[in-house]
Amino acid sequence: MSDDRRLDVLRAIVEDYVQTHEPVGSRVLVERHGLGVSPATIRNDMAALEEAGYIAQPHTSAGRVPTDRGYRLFVDKLSTIKPLSAPERKAIQVFLEDAVDLDDVVDRAVRLLAQLTQQVAVVQYPSLRRSALRHLELVPVGETRLLVVIITDNGRVEQRVLELDDPVPDHIVPELRARLNATVAGRRLIDLPEPLEEMATGFAVVDQPLVQRVVHVVEDTLAEATEERIVLAGTANLARSGTDFTQTIRPVLEALEEQVVLLRLLSEMAEDSAGFTVRIGRENQHAGLAETSFVAAGYGSQSEPVARIGSLGPTRMDYAGTIASVRAVARYLSRILAG
């Protein structure tokens, strides 16, 4: 049996099943796809694919459906990713560029991706640990209170208020602000502790307590677990995925409610050379997501993404279209945050 022809048969089965949600028979393959061989040959190819674990027969006398292994081979052999149309690309650009801040960008991106894929969209907030610091501001808000504002290169803003025992000296704020920005500007937050400690030792002894308090606030901020958060949109799309999937929708919804599950998945989905990652069925390693696939791509920069964006839906999703949409939104998201 020709491996190329077997792959063509598998591709046809996947495409038809994604479109119709019905098991695919040999007669349908002959009628819909110009495979250039007889129905008997198609049946032999399907039998070989079934024996190899790429397709399965859900019911006696029924056609065949792809297995997780079949979807994996199909995705790995995708030669082209269906491009978005020019109007779609323009709509993405305009919609995201109108955002006013990082929260708005993330909210728009997740809603847009859910609309494009008609699946669940997941956006991970930019990680402080993988971000670079653009500016650090100190603002006295009373005699004994100091507001510390941390602004990252991707637009994330964190604010902390320091409650002090003594009044803030007038001379220290401008000097500390200048030295802090000279030390931290352009550096990743994960690389800051040592330079910050070295900078603090350069101040007069009398100013050391305040300087150390500010330094510790910055260090504590990047250590906080609250940085790991995600935003979901399009959960209702799962209910429109067809009766074969909605029968298993409850465990999927329960898994989505546990954000730690999605965060772990996103952290495990390291970027590959194609710029995206696909987890299919039980590859997700969570029982509640065994009937789903997850397509994710990094955003922020090609060398080191600061976070990920993805789309989750039934294993019989339109992989080419989903990959194209995820990559497009991630690309525009990266451009906006870089600007």
C-alpha positions in Angstrom: 0.0 0.0 0.0 1.3 3.5 -0.9 2.1 5.6 2.2 1.2 8.7 0.2 -2.2 7.3 -0.8 -2.9 6.1 2.7 -2.2 9.6 4.0 -4.5 11.0 1.3 -7.2 8.6 2.5 -6.7 9.6 6.1 -6.7 13.3 5.2 -10.0 12.9 3.4 -11.5 11.0 6.4 -10.4 13.8 8.8 -11.7 16.6 6.5 -15.1 14.9 6.0 -15.6 14.0 9.6 -14.7 17.6 10.7 -17.3 18.9 8.3 -20.1 16.4 8.7 -19.6 15.1 12.3 -20.6 11.7 10.8 -18.4 8.5 10.3 -17.0 8.4 6.8 -17.5 5.4 4.5 -15.5 4.2 1.5 -18.3 5.1 -0.9 -18.3 8.7 0.3 -14.6 8.9 -0.1 -14.9 7.7 -3.7 -17.7 10.2 -4.5 -16.2 13.3 -2.8 -12.5 12.9 -3.4 -10.6 12.2 -6.5 -8.3 9.6 -5.0 -7.7 7.9 -8.4 -8.3 4.3 -7.2 -11.1 1.8 -7.0 -13.5 1.6 -4.0 -12.0 -1.8 -3.2 -8.6 -0.2 -2.9 -10.0 2.5 -0.7 -11.5 -0.2 1.6 -8.2 -2.0 1.8 -6.4 1.3 2.7 -9.0 2.0 5.4 -8.6 -1.5 6.8 -4.8 -0.9 7.0 -5.3 2.5 8.6 -7.7 1.0 11.2 -5.2 -1.8 11.9 -2.5 0.8 12.5 -4.7 2.7 14.9 -5.3 5.8 12.8 -9.1 5.4 12.3 -11.8 3.4 14.2 -15.3 2.1 13.6 -17.6 3.5 16.3 -20.5 1.2 15.4 -21.0 -2.0 13.4 -21.7 -1.2 9.7 -20.7 2.4 10.2 -18.0 4.4 8.5 -14.7 5.3 10.2 -13.7 8.2 12.4 -10.1 9.5 13.1 -8.5 8.5 16.3 -6.2 10.7 18.3 -3.3 9.0 16.6 -4.9 9.7 13.2 -5.4 13.4 14.0 -1.8 13.6 15.2 -0.5 12.2 11.9 -2.8 14.5 10.0 -1.6 17.6 11.9 2.1 16.6 11.6 1.7 16.2 7.8 -0.1 19.5 7.2 1.8 20.9 4.4 0.0 24.3 4.3 -1.9 26.3 6.9 -5.1 27.9 5.5 -4.3 31.6 5.3 -6.7 34.2 6.6 -8.3 36.5 4.0 -7.1 40.1 3.6 -10.3 41.4 5.2 -9.9 39.0 8.2 -6.3 40.2 8.7 -7.3 43.8 8.5 -10.2 43.3 10.9 -7.9 41.7 13.5 -5.4 44.6 13.2 -8.0 47.3 13.5 -9.8 45.6 16.4 -6.7 45.1 18.4 -5.0 48.4 17.7 -8.0 50.3 19.2 -7.2 48.8 22.6 -6.4 51.4 25.3 -4.2 49.3 27.7 -2.9 45.8 28.3 -6.1 44.6 29.9 -8.1 45.8 26.9 -5.7 44.2 24.5 -6.0 40.8 26.2 -9.8 41.0 26.5 -10.1 42.0 22.8 -7.7 39.2 21.7 -9.5 36.4 23.5 -12.9 37.5 22.3 -11.7 37.9 18.7 -10.1 34.4 18.7 -13.2 32.8 20.1 -15.2 34.5 17.3 -12.7 33.4 14.6 -12.6 29.7 15.6 -16.0 29.3 17.2 -14.2 27.5 20.0 -12.9 28.4 23.5 -10.2 31.0 23.4 -7.5 31.1 26.1 -5.1 34.0 26.6 -2.4 33.9 29.2 -1.3 37.3 30.7 2.3 38.3 29.9 4.5 36.8 32.6 6.4 39.3 34.7 9.3 36.8 34.9 9.8 36.9 31.2 9.1 40.6 30.7 11.6 43.5 30.6 11.1 46.6 32.8 10.5 49.8 30.8 10.1 52.2 33.7 9.8 52.4 37.4 8.0 55.4 39.0 8.0 56.5 42.6 5.2 58.8 43.7 4.8 60.2 47.3 1.1 60.0 48.3 1.5 61.4 51.8 4.2 62.0 54.3 4.6 58.3 55.1 3.3 56.6 51.9 5.1 55.9 48.7 3.5 54.5 45.5 5.8 52.2 43.5 4.7 51.8 39.9 6.3 49.1 37.7 5.8 49.3 34.0 7.0 46.4 31.7 7.9 46.5 28.1 4.6 44.7 27.1 2.5 47.3 28.9 1.8 45.5 32.1 1.5 47.9 35.1 1.8 46.8 38.7 1.3 49.2 41.6 2.3 48.8 45.3 1.9 51.3 48.2 4.7 51.4 50.8 3.5 52.3 54.3 6.6 53.9 56.1 7.2 54.6 59.8 8.9 58.0 59.0 8.2 60.7 56.5 9.7 60.3 53.0 12.7 62.6 52.7 12.3 65.1 49.8 15.8 64.5 48.4 15.6 60.7 48.2 12.7 60.3 45.7 14.3 61.9 42.6 17.7 60.3 43.2 16.2 56.9 43.9 13.9 57.1 40.9 16.9 58.0 38.6 19.1 55.2 39.9 16.4 52.6 39.8 15.6 53.4 36.2 19.3 53.4 35.2 19.6 50.0 36.8 16.4 48.3 35.6 15.5 49.8 32.2 15.5 47.1 29.5 16.4 44.2 31.8 14.1 41.3 32.4 12.6 41.2 35.9 14.0 37.8 36.5 17.5 39.2 36.1 17.0 42.2 38.5 17.6 41.0 42.1 21.4 41.2 42.0 21.7 44.6 40.2 19.1 46.0 42.5 20.9 44.9 45.6 24.2 46.4 44.2 22.5 49.7 43.5 21.0 49.9 47.0 24.5 49.7 48.6 25.5 52.9 46.9 23.2 55.1 48.9 24.0 56.8 52.2 23.5 54.7 55.3 20.7 56.9 56.5 18.8 56.3 53.3 19.4 52.5 53.2 16.2 51.4 55.0 13.9 53.2 52.5 15.9 52.1 49.5 15.8 48.5 50.7 12.1 48.6 51.2 11.6 49.8 47.6 13.9 47.1 46.3 12.1 44.4 48.2 8.8 45.7 46.8 10.1 45.2 43.3 11.5 41.7 44.1 8.3 40.7 45.9 6.1 41.8 42.9 7.8 39.5 40.5 7.6 36.6 42.9 3.8 36.8 43.4 1.7 34.0 42.1 -1.0 36.5 40.9 1.0 37.0 37.7 -0.1 33.7 36.4 -3.6 34.3 35.2 -5.6 33.6 32.0 -8.7 34.9 30.4 -11.3 32.7 28.6 -13.9 33.5 26.0 -16.3 31.4 23.9 -17.1 28.7 26.4 -20.7 28.7 25.1 -19.3 27.6 21.7 -18.7 24.1 23.1 -22.5 23.6 23.3 -22.7 24.2 19.6 -20.1 21.6 18.7 -22.5 18.8 17.9 -24.3 16.1 19.9 -21.4 13.7 19.8 -19.3 16.3 21.7 -21.9 17.9 23.9 -22.5 14.5 25.6 -19.0 14.9 27.1 -19.1 18.6 27.7 -19.4 18.6 31.5 -15.8 17.3 32.3 -14.5 19.8 29.8 -16.2 22.7 31.5 -15.0 21.5 34.9 -11.4 21.4 33.6 -11.7 24.9 32.2 -12.9 26.1 35.6 -9.6 24.9 37.1 -7.3 27.6 35.6 -4.3 25.8 37.1 -5.0 23.0 34.5 -4.8 25.4 31.6 -1.8 27.2 33.0 0.1 23.9 33.3 -0.8 23.0 29.8 0.3 26.3 28.4 3.6 26.1 30.3 4.2 22.6 28.9 3.5 23.6 25.4 6.9 24.7 24.4 7.3 26.5 21.0 8.4 24.3 18.1 9.9 25.4 14.8 6.5 26.1 13.3 5.6 28.7 16.0 2.7 26.8 17.4 1.9 23.7 19.4 -1.0 21.2 19.1 -2.1 18.9 21.9 -4.6 16.3 20.7 -7.0 14.3 22.9 -5.2 12.4 25.7 -2.0 14.3 24.9 -3.5 16.9 27.2 -2.9 14.6 30.1 -6.1 15.7 31.9 -9.1 13.3 31.9 -11.6 16.2 31.4 -9.8 17.3 28.2 -9.5 13.8 26.7 -12.0 14.6 23.9 -10.5 18.0 23.1 -7.5 19.5 21.2 -5.6 22.6 22.1 -3.7 24.8 19.6 -1.4 27.4 21.2 1.2 29.9 20.0 3.5 32.2 21.9 3.3 36.0 21.7 5.7 38.8 22.7 8.8 37.9 20.6 10.0 35.1 18.5 13.0 34.4 20.6 11.3 34.3 23.9 7.5 34.6 24.1 6.1 36.3 27.2 2.9 34.3 27.2 0.7 32.1 25.1 -2.7 32.3 23.3 -4.7 29.3 22.2 -7.9 27.7 21.1 -9.5 24.7 22.6 -12.3 22.6 20.9 -13.3 19.1 20.0 -10.6 16.8 18.5 -12.5 17.0 15.2 -11.7 20.7 14.9 -10.6 22.4 11.7 -6.9 22.2 12.6 -5.7 24.2 9.6 -8.1 27.0 10.2 -7.6 27.0 14.0 -3.8 27.1 13.6 -4.1 30.0 11.1 -6.3 32.0 13.5 -4.2 31.4 16.6 -1.0 32.4 14.8 -2.6 35.5 13.3 -3.9 36.8 16.5 -0.7 36.0 18.3 1.3 37.8 15.7 -0.8 41.0 15.9 -0.8 40.8 19.7 3.0 40.7 19.6 3.2 43.8 17.3 0.9 45.8 19.5 2.7 45.0 22.7 6.1 45.7 21.0 4.8 49.1 19.9 
